[in-house]
PDB file of C-alpha atoms in Angstrom:
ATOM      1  CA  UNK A   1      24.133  31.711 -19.257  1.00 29.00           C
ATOM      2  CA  UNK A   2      25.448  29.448 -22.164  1.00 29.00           C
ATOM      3  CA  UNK A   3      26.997  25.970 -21.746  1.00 32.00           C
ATOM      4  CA  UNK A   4      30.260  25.785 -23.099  1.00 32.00           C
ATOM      5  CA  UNK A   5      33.117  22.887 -22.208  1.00 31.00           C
ATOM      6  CA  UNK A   6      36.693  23.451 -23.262  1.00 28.00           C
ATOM      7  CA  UNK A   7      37.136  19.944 -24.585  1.00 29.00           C
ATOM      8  CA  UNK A   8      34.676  20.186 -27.438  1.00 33.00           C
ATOM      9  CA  UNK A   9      35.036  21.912 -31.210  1.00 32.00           C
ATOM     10  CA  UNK A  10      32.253  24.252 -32.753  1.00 31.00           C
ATOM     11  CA  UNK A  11      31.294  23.440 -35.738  1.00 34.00           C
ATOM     12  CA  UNK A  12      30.220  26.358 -37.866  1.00 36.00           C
ATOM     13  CA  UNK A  13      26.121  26.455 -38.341  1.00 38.00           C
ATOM     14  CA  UNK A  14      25.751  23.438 -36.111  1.00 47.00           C
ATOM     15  CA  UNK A  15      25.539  22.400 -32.583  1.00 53.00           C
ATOM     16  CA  UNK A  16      27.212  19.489 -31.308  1.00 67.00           C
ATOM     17  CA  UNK A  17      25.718  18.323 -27.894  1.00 81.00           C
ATOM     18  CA  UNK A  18      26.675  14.882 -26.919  1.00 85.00           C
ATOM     19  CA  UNK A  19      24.299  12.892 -24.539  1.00 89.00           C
ATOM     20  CA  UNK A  20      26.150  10.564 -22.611  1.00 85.00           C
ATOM     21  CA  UNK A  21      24.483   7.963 -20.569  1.00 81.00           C
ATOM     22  CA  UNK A  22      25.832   7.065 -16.876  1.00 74.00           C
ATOM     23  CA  UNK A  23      27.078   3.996 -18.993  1.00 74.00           C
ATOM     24  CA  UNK A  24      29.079   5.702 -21.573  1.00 79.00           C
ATOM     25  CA  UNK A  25      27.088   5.110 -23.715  1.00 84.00           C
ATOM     26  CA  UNK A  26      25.599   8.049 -26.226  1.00 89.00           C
ATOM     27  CA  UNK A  27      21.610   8.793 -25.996  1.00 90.00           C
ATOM     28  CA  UNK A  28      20.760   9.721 -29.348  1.00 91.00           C
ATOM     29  CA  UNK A  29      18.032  12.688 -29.976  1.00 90.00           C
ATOM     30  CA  UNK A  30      17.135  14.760 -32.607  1.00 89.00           C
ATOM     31  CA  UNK A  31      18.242  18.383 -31.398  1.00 87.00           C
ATOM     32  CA  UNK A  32      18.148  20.698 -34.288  1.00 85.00           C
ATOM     33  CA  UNK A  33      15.797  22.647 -33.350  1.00 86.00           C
ATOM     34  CA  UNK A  34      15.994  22.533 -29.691  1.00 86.00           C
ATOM     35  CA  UNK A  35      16.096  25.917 -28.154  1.00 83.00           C
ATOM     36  CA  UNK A  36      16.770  25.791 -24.461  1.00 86.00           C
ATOM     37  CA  UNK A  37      17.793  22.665 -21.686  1.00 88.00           C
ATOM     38  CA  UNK A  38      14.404  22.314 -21.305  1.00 91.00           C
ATOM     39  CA  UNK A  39      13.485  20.737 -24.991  1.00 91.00           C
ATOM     40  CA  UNK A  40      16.927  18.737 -24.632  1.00 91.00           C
ATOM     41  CA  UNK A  41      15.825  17.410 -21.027  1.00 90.00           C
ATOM     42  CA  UNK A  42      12.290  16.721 -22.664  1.00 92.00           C
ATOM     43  CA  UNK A  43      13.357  15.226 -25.675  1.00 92.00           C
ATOM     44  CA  UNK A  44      15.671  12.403 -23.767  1.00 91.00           C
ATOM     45  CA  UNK A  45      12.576  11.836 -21.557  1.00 88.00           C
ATOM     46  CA  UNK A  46      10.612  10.787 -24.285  1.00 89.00           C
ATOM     47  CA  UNK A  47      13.468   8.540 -25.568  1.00 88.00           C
ATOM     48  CA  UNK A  48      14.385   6.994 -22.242  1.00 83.00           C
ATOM     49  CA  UNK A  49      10.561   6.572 -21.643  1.00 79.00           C
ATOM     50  CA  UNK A  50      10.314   8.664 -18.283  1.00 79.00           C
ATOM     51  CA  UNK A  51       9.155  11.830 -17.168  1.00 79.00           C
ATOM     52  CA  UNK A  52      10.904  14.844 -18.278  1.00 85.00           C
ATOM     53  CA  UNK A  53      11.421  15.326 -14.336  1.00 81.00           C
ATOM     54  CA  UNK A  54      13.346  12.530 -14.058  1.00 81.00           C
ATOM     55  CA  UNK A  55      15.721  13.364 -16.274  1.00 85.00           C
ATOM     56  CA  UNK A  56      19.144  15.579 -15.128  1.00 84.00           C
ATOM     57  CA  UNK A  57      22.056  16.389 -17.185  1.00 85.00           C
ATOM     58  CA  UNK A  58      25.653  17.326 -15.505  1.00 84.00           C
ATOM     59  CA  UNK A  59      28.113  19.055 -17.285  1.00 81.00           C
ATOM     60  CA  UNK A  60      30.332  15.451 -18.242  1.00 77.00           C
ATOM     61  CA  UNK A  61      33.476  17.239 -17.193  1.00 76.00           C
ATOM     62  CA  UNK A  62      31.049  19.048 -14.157  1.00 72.00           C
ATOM     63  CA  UNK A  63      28.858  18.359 -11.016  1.00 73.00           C
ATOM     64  CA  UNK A  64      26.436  21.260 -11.408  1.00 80.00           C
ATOM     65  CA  UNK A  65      23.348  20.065 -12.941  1.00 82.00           C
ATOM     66  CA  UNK A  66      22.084  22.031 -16.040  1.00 82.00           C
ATOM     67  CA  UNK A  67      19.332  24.367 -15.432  1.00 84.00           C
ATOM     68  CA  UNK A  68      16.682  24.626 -17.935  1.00 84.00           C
ATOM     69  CA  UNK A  69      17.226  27.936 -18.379  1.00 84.00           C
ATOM     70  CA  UNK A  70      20.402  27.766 -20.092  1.00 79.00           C
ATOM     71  CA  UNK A  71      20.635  28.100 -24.104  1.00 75.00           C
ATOM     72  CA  UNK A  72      21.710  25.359 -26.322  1.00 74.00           C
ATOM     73  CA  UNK A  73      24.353  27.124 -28.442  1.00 65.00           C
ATOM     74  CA  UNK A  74      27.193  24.994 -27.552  1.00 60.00           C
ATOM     75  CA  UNK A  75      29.046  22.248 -27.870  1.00 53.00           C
ATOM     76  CA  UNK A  76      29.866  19.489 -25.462  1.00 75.00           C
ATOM     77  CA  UNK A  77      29.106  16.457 -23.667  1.00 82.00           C
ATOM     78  CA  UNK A  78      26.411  15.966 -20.902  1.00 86.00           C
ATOM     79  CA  UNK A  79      25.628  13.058 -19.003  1.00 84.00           C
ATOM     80  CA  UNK A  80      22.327  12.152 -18.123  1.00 85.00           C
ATOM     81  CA  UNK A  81      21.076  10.757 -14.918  1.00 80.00           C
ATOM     82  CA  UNK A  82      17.515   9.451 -15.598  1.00 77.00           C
ATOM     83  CA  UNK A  83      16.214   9.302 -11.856  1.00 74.00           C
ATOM     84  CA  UNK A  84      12.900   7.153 -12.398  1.00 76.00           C
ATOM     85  CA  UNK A  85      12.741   3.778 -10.890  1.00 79.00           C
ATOM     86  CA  UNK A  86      11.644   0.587 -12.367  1.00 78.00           C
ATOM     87  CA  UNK A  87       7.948   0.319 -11.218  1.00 80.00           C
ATOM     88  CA  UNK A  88       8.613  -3.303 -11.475  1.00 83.00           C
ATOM     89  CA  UNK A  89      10.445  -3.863  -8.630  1.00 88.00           C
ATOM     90  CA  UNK A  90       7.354  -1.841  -6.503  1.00 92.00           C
ATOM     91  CA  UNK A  91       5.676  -4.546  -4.206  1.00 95.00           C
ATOM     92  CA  UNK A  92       2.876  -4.079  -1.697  1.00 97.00           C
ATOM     93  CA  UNK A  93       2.838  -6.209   0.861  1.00 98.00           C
ATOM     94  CA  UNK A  94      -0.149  -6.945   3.777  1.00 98.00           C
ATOM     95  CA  UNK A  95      -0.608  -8.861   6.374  1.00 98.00           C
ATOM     96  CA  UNK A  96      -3.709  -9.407   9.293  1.00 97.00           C
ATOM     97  CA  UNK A  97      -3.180 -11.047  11.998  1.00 97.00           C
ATOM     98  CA  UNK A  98      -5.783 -11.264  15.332  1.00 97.00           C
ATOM     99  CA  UNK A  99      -5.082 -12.982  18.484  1.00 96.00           C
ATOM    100  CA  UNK A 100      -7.739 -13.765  21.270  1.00 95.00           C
ATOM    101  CA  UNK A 101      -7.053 -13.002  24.318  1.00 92.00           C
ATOM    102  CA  UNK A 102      -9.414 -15.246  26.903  1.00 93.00           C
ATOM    103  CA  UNK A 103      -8.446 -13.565  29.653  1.00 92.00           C
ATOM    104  CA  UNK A 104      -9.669  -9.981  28.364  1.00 89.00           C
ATOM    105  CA  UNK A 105     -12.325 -11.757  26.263  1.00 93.00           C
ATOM    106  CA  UNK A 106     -11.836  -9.780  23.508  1.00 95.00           C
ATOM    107  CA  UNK A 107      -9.782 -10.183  19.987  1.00 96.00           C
ATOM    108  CA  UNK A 108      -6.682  -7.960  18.689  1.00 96.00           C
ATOM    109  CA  UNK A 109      -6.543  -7.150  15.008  1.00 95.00           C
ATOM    110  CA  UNK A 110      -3.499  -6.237  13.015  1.00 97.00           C
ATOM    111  CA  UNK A 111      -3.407  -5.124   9.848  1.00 97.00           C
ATOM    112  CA  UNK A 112       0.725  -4.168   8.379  1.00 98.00           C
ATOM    113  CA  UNK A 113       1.394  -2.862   5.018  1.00 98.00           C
ATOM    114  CA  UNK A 114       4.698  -2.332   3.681  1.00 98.00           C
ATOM    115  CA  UNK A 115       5.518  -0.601   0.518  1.00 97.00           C
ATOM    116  CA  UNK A 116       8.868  -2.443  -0.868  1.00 96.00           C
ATOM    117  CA  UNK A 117      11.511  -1.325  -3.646  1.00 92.00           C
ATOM    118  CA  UNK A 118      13.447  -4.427  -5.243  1.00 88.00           C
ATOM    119  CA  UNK A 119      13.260  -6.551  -1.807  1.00 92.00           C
ATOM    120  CA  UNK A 120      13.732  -2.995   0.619  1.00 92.00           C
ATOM    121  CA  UNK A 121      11.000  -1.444   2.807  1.00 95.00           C
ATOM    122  CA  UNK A 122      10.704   1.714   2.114  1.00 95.00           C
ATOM    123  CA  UNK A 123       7.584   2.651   3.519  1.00 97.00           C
ATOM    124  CA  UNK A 124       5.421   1.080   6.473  1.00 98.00           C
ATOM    125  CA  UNK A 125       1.881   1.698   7.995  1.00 97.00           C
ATOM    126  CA  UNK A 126       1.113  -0.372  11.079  1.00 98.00           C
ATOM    127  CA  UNK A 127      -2.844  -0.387  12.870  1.00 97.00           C
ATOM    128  CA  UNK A 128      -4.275  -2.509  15.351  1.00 96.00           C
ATOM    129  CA  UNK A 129      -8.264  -2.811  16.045  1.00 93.00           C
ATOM    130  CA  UNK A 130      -9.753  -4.609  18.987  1.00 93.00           C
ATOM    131  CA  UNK A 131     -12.934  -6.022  19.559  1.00 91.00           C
ATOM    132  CA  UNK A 132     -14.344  -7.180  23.048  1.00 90.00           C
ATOM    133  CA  UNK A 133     -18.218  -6.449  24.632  1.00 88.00           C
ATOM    134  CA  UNK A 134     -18.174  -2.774  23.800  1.00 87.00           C
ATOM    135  CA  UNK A 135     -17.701  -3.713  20.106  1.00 87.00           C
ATOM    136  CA  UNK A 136     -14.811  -2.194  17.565  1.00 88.00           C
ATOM    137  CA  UNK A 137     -12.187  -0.304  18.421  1.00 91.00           C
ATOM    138  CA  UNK A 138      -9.000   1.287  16.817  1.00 93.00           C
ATOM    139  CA  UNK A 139      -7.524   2.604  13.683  1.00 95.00           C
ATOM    140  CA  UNK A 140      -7.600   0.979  10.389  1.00 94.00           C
ATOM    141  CA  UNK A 141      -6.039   2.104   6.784  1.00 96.00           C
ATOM    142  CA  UNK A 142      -6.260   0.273   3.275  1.00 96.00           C
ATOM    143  CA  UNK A 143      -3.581   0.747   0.933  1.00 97.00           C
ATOM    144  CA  UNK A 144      -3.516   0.676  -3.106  1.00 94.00           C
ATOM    145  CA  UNK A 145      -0.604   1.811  -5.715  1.00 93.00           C
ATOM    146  CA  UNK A 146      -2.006   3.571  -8.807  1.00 87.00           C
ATOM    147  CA  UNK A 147      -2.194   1.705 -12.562  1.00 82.00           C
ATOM    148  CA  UNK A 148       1.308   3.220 -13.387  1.00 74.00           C
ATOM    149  CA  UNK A 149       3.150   2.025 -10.169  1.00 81.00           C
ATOM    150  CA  UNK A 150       4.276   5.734  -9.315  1.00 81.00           C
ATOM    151  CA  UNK A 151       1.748   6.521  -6.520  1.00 89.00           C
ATOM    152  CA  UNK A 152       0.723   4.962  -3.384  1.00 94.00           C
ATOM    153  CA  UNK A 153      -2.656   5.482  -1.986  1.00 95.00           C
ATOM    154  CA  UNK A 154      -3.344   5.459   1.954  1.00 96.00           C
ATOM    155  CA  UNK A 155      -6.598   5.945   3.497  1.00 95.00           C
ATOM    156  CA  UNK A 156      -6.949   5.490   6.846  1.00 96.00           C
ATOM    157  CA  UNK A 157      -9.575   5.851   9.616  1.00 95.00           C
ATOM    158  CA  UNK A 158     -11.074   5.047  13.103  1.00 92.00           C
ATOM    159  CA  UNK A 159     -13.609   1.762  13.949  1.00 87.00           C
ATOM    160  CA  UNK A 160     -16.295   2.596  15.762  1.00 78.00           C
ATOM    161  CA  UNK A 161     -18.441   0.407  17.593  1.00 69.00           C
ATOM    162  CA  UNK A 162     -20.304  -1.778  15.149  1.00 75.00           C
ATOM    163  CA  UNK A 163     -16.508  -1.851  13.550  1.00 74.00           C
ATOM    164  CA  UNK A 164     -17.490   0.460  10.481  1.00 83.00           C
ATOM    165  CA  UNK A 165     -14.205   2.833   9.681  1.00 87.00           C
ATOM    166  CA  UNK A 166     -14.656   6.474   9.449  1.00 91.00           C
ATOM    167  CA  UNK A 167     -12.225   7.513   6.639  1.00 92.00           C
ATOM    168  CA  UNK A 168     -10.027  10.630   6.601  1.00 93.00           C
ATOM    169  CA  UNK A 169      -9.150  11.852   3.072  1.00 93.00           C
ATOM    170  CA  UNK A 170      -7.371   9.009   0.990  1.00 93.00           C
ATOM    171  CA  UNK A 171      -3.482  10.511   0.700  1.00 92.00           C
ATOM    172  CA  UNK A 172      -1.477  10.514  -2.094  1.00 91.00           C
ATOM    173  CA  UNK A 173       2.129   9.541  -2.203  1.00 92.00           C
ATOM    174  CA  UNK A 174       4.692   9.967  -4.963  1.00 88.00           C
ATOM    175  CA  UNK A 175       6.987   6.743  -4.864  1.00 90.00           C
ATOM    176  CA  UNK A 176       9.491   8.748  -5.959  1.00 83.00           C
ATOM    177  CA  UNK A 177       9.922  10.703  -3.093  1.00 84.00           C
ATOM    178  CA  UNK A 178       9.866   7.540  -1.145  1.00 91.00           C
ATOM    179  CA  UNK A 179      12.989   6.124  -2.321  1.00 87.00           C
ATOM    180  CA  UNK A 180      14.640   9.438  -2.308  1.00 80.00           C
ATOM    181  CA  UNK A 181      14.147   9.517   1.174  1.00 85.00           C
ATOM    182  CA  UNK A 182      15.609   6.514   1.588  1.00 83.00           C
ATOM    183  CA  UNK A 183      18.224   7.117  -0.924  1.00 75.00           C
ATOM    184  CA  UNK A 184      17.623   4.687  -3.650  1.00 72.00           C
ATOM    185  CA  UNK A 185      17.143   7.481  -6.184  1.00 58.00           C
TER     186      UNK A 185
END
């Protein structure tokens, strides 16, 4: 497959690609030499700063989004949807509570963490522990985003008696996918 538009004039020898962000405005790159999609997408990843995943490019005139596949020996105008979120706006929020019950004579724990995109919750983990004559019981997790702000880390486990957690596997979660779900990016 090649990418051609009809609005757009071939020069002779050269390729004319214009990279149009959602703005308007034009993304310049240096694309002599660029062979397929792929070293287009690539190359306006490493000038926006994000992952060359993040990056799509639609057709400006089009709503199909250019596979990598395709050869650059065209002319015309893309627009580029960088997809990557401002780890900035990432917070991590926690909060323990307890609350003694006298009548049980024994103590609730509450542990809430909430993973939050510019103000919005966009993920949630929720345990509760209690502690009475038989000792600990319950489930327990701790929580951590990664140096770069793109992954959340979630390890969580069971209290046994003398309250020490047994740890499953600590899980891995791409932010990303997080506010795809719910539809930020």
């Amino acid at each position: 497959k090649t990418l051609r538009h009809a609005t757009a004039a071939l020069k002779p020898s050269a390729m004319v690609l214009q990279l149009l962000a959602l703005s308007g405005e034009e993304i310049q790159v240096e694309l002599s030499d660029a062979q397929s999609m792929k070293d287009v997408r690539a190359r306006v990843a490493a000038k926006l700063g994000c992952d060359a995943g993040a990056v799509l490019m639609v057709p400006s005139d089009g709503t199909e989004v250019v596979k990598d596949s395709q050869v650059v020996d065209s002319c015309g105008a893309l627009t580029v949807i960088n997809q990557s979120f401002d780890s900035r706006l990432i917070r991590l929020h926690i909060e323990e509570s307890k609350q003694y019950s006298p009548r049980q004579a024994s103590t609730l724990f509450y542990k809430t963490s909430q993973l939050l995109y510019d103000g919005n919750m966009v993920w949630e983990r929720q345990d509760r522990q209690i502690c009475d004559e038989m000792g600990y019981r319950g489930r327990t997790h701790d929580v951590y985003l990664s140096e770069c702000g793109q992954l959340l880390f979630c390890r969580s486990g069971f209290l046994r008696r003398r309250g020490v957690p047994e740890y499953e596997p600590t899980k891995a979660i791409q932010i990303q996918h997080l506010l795809q779900k719910r539809g930020f990016r």
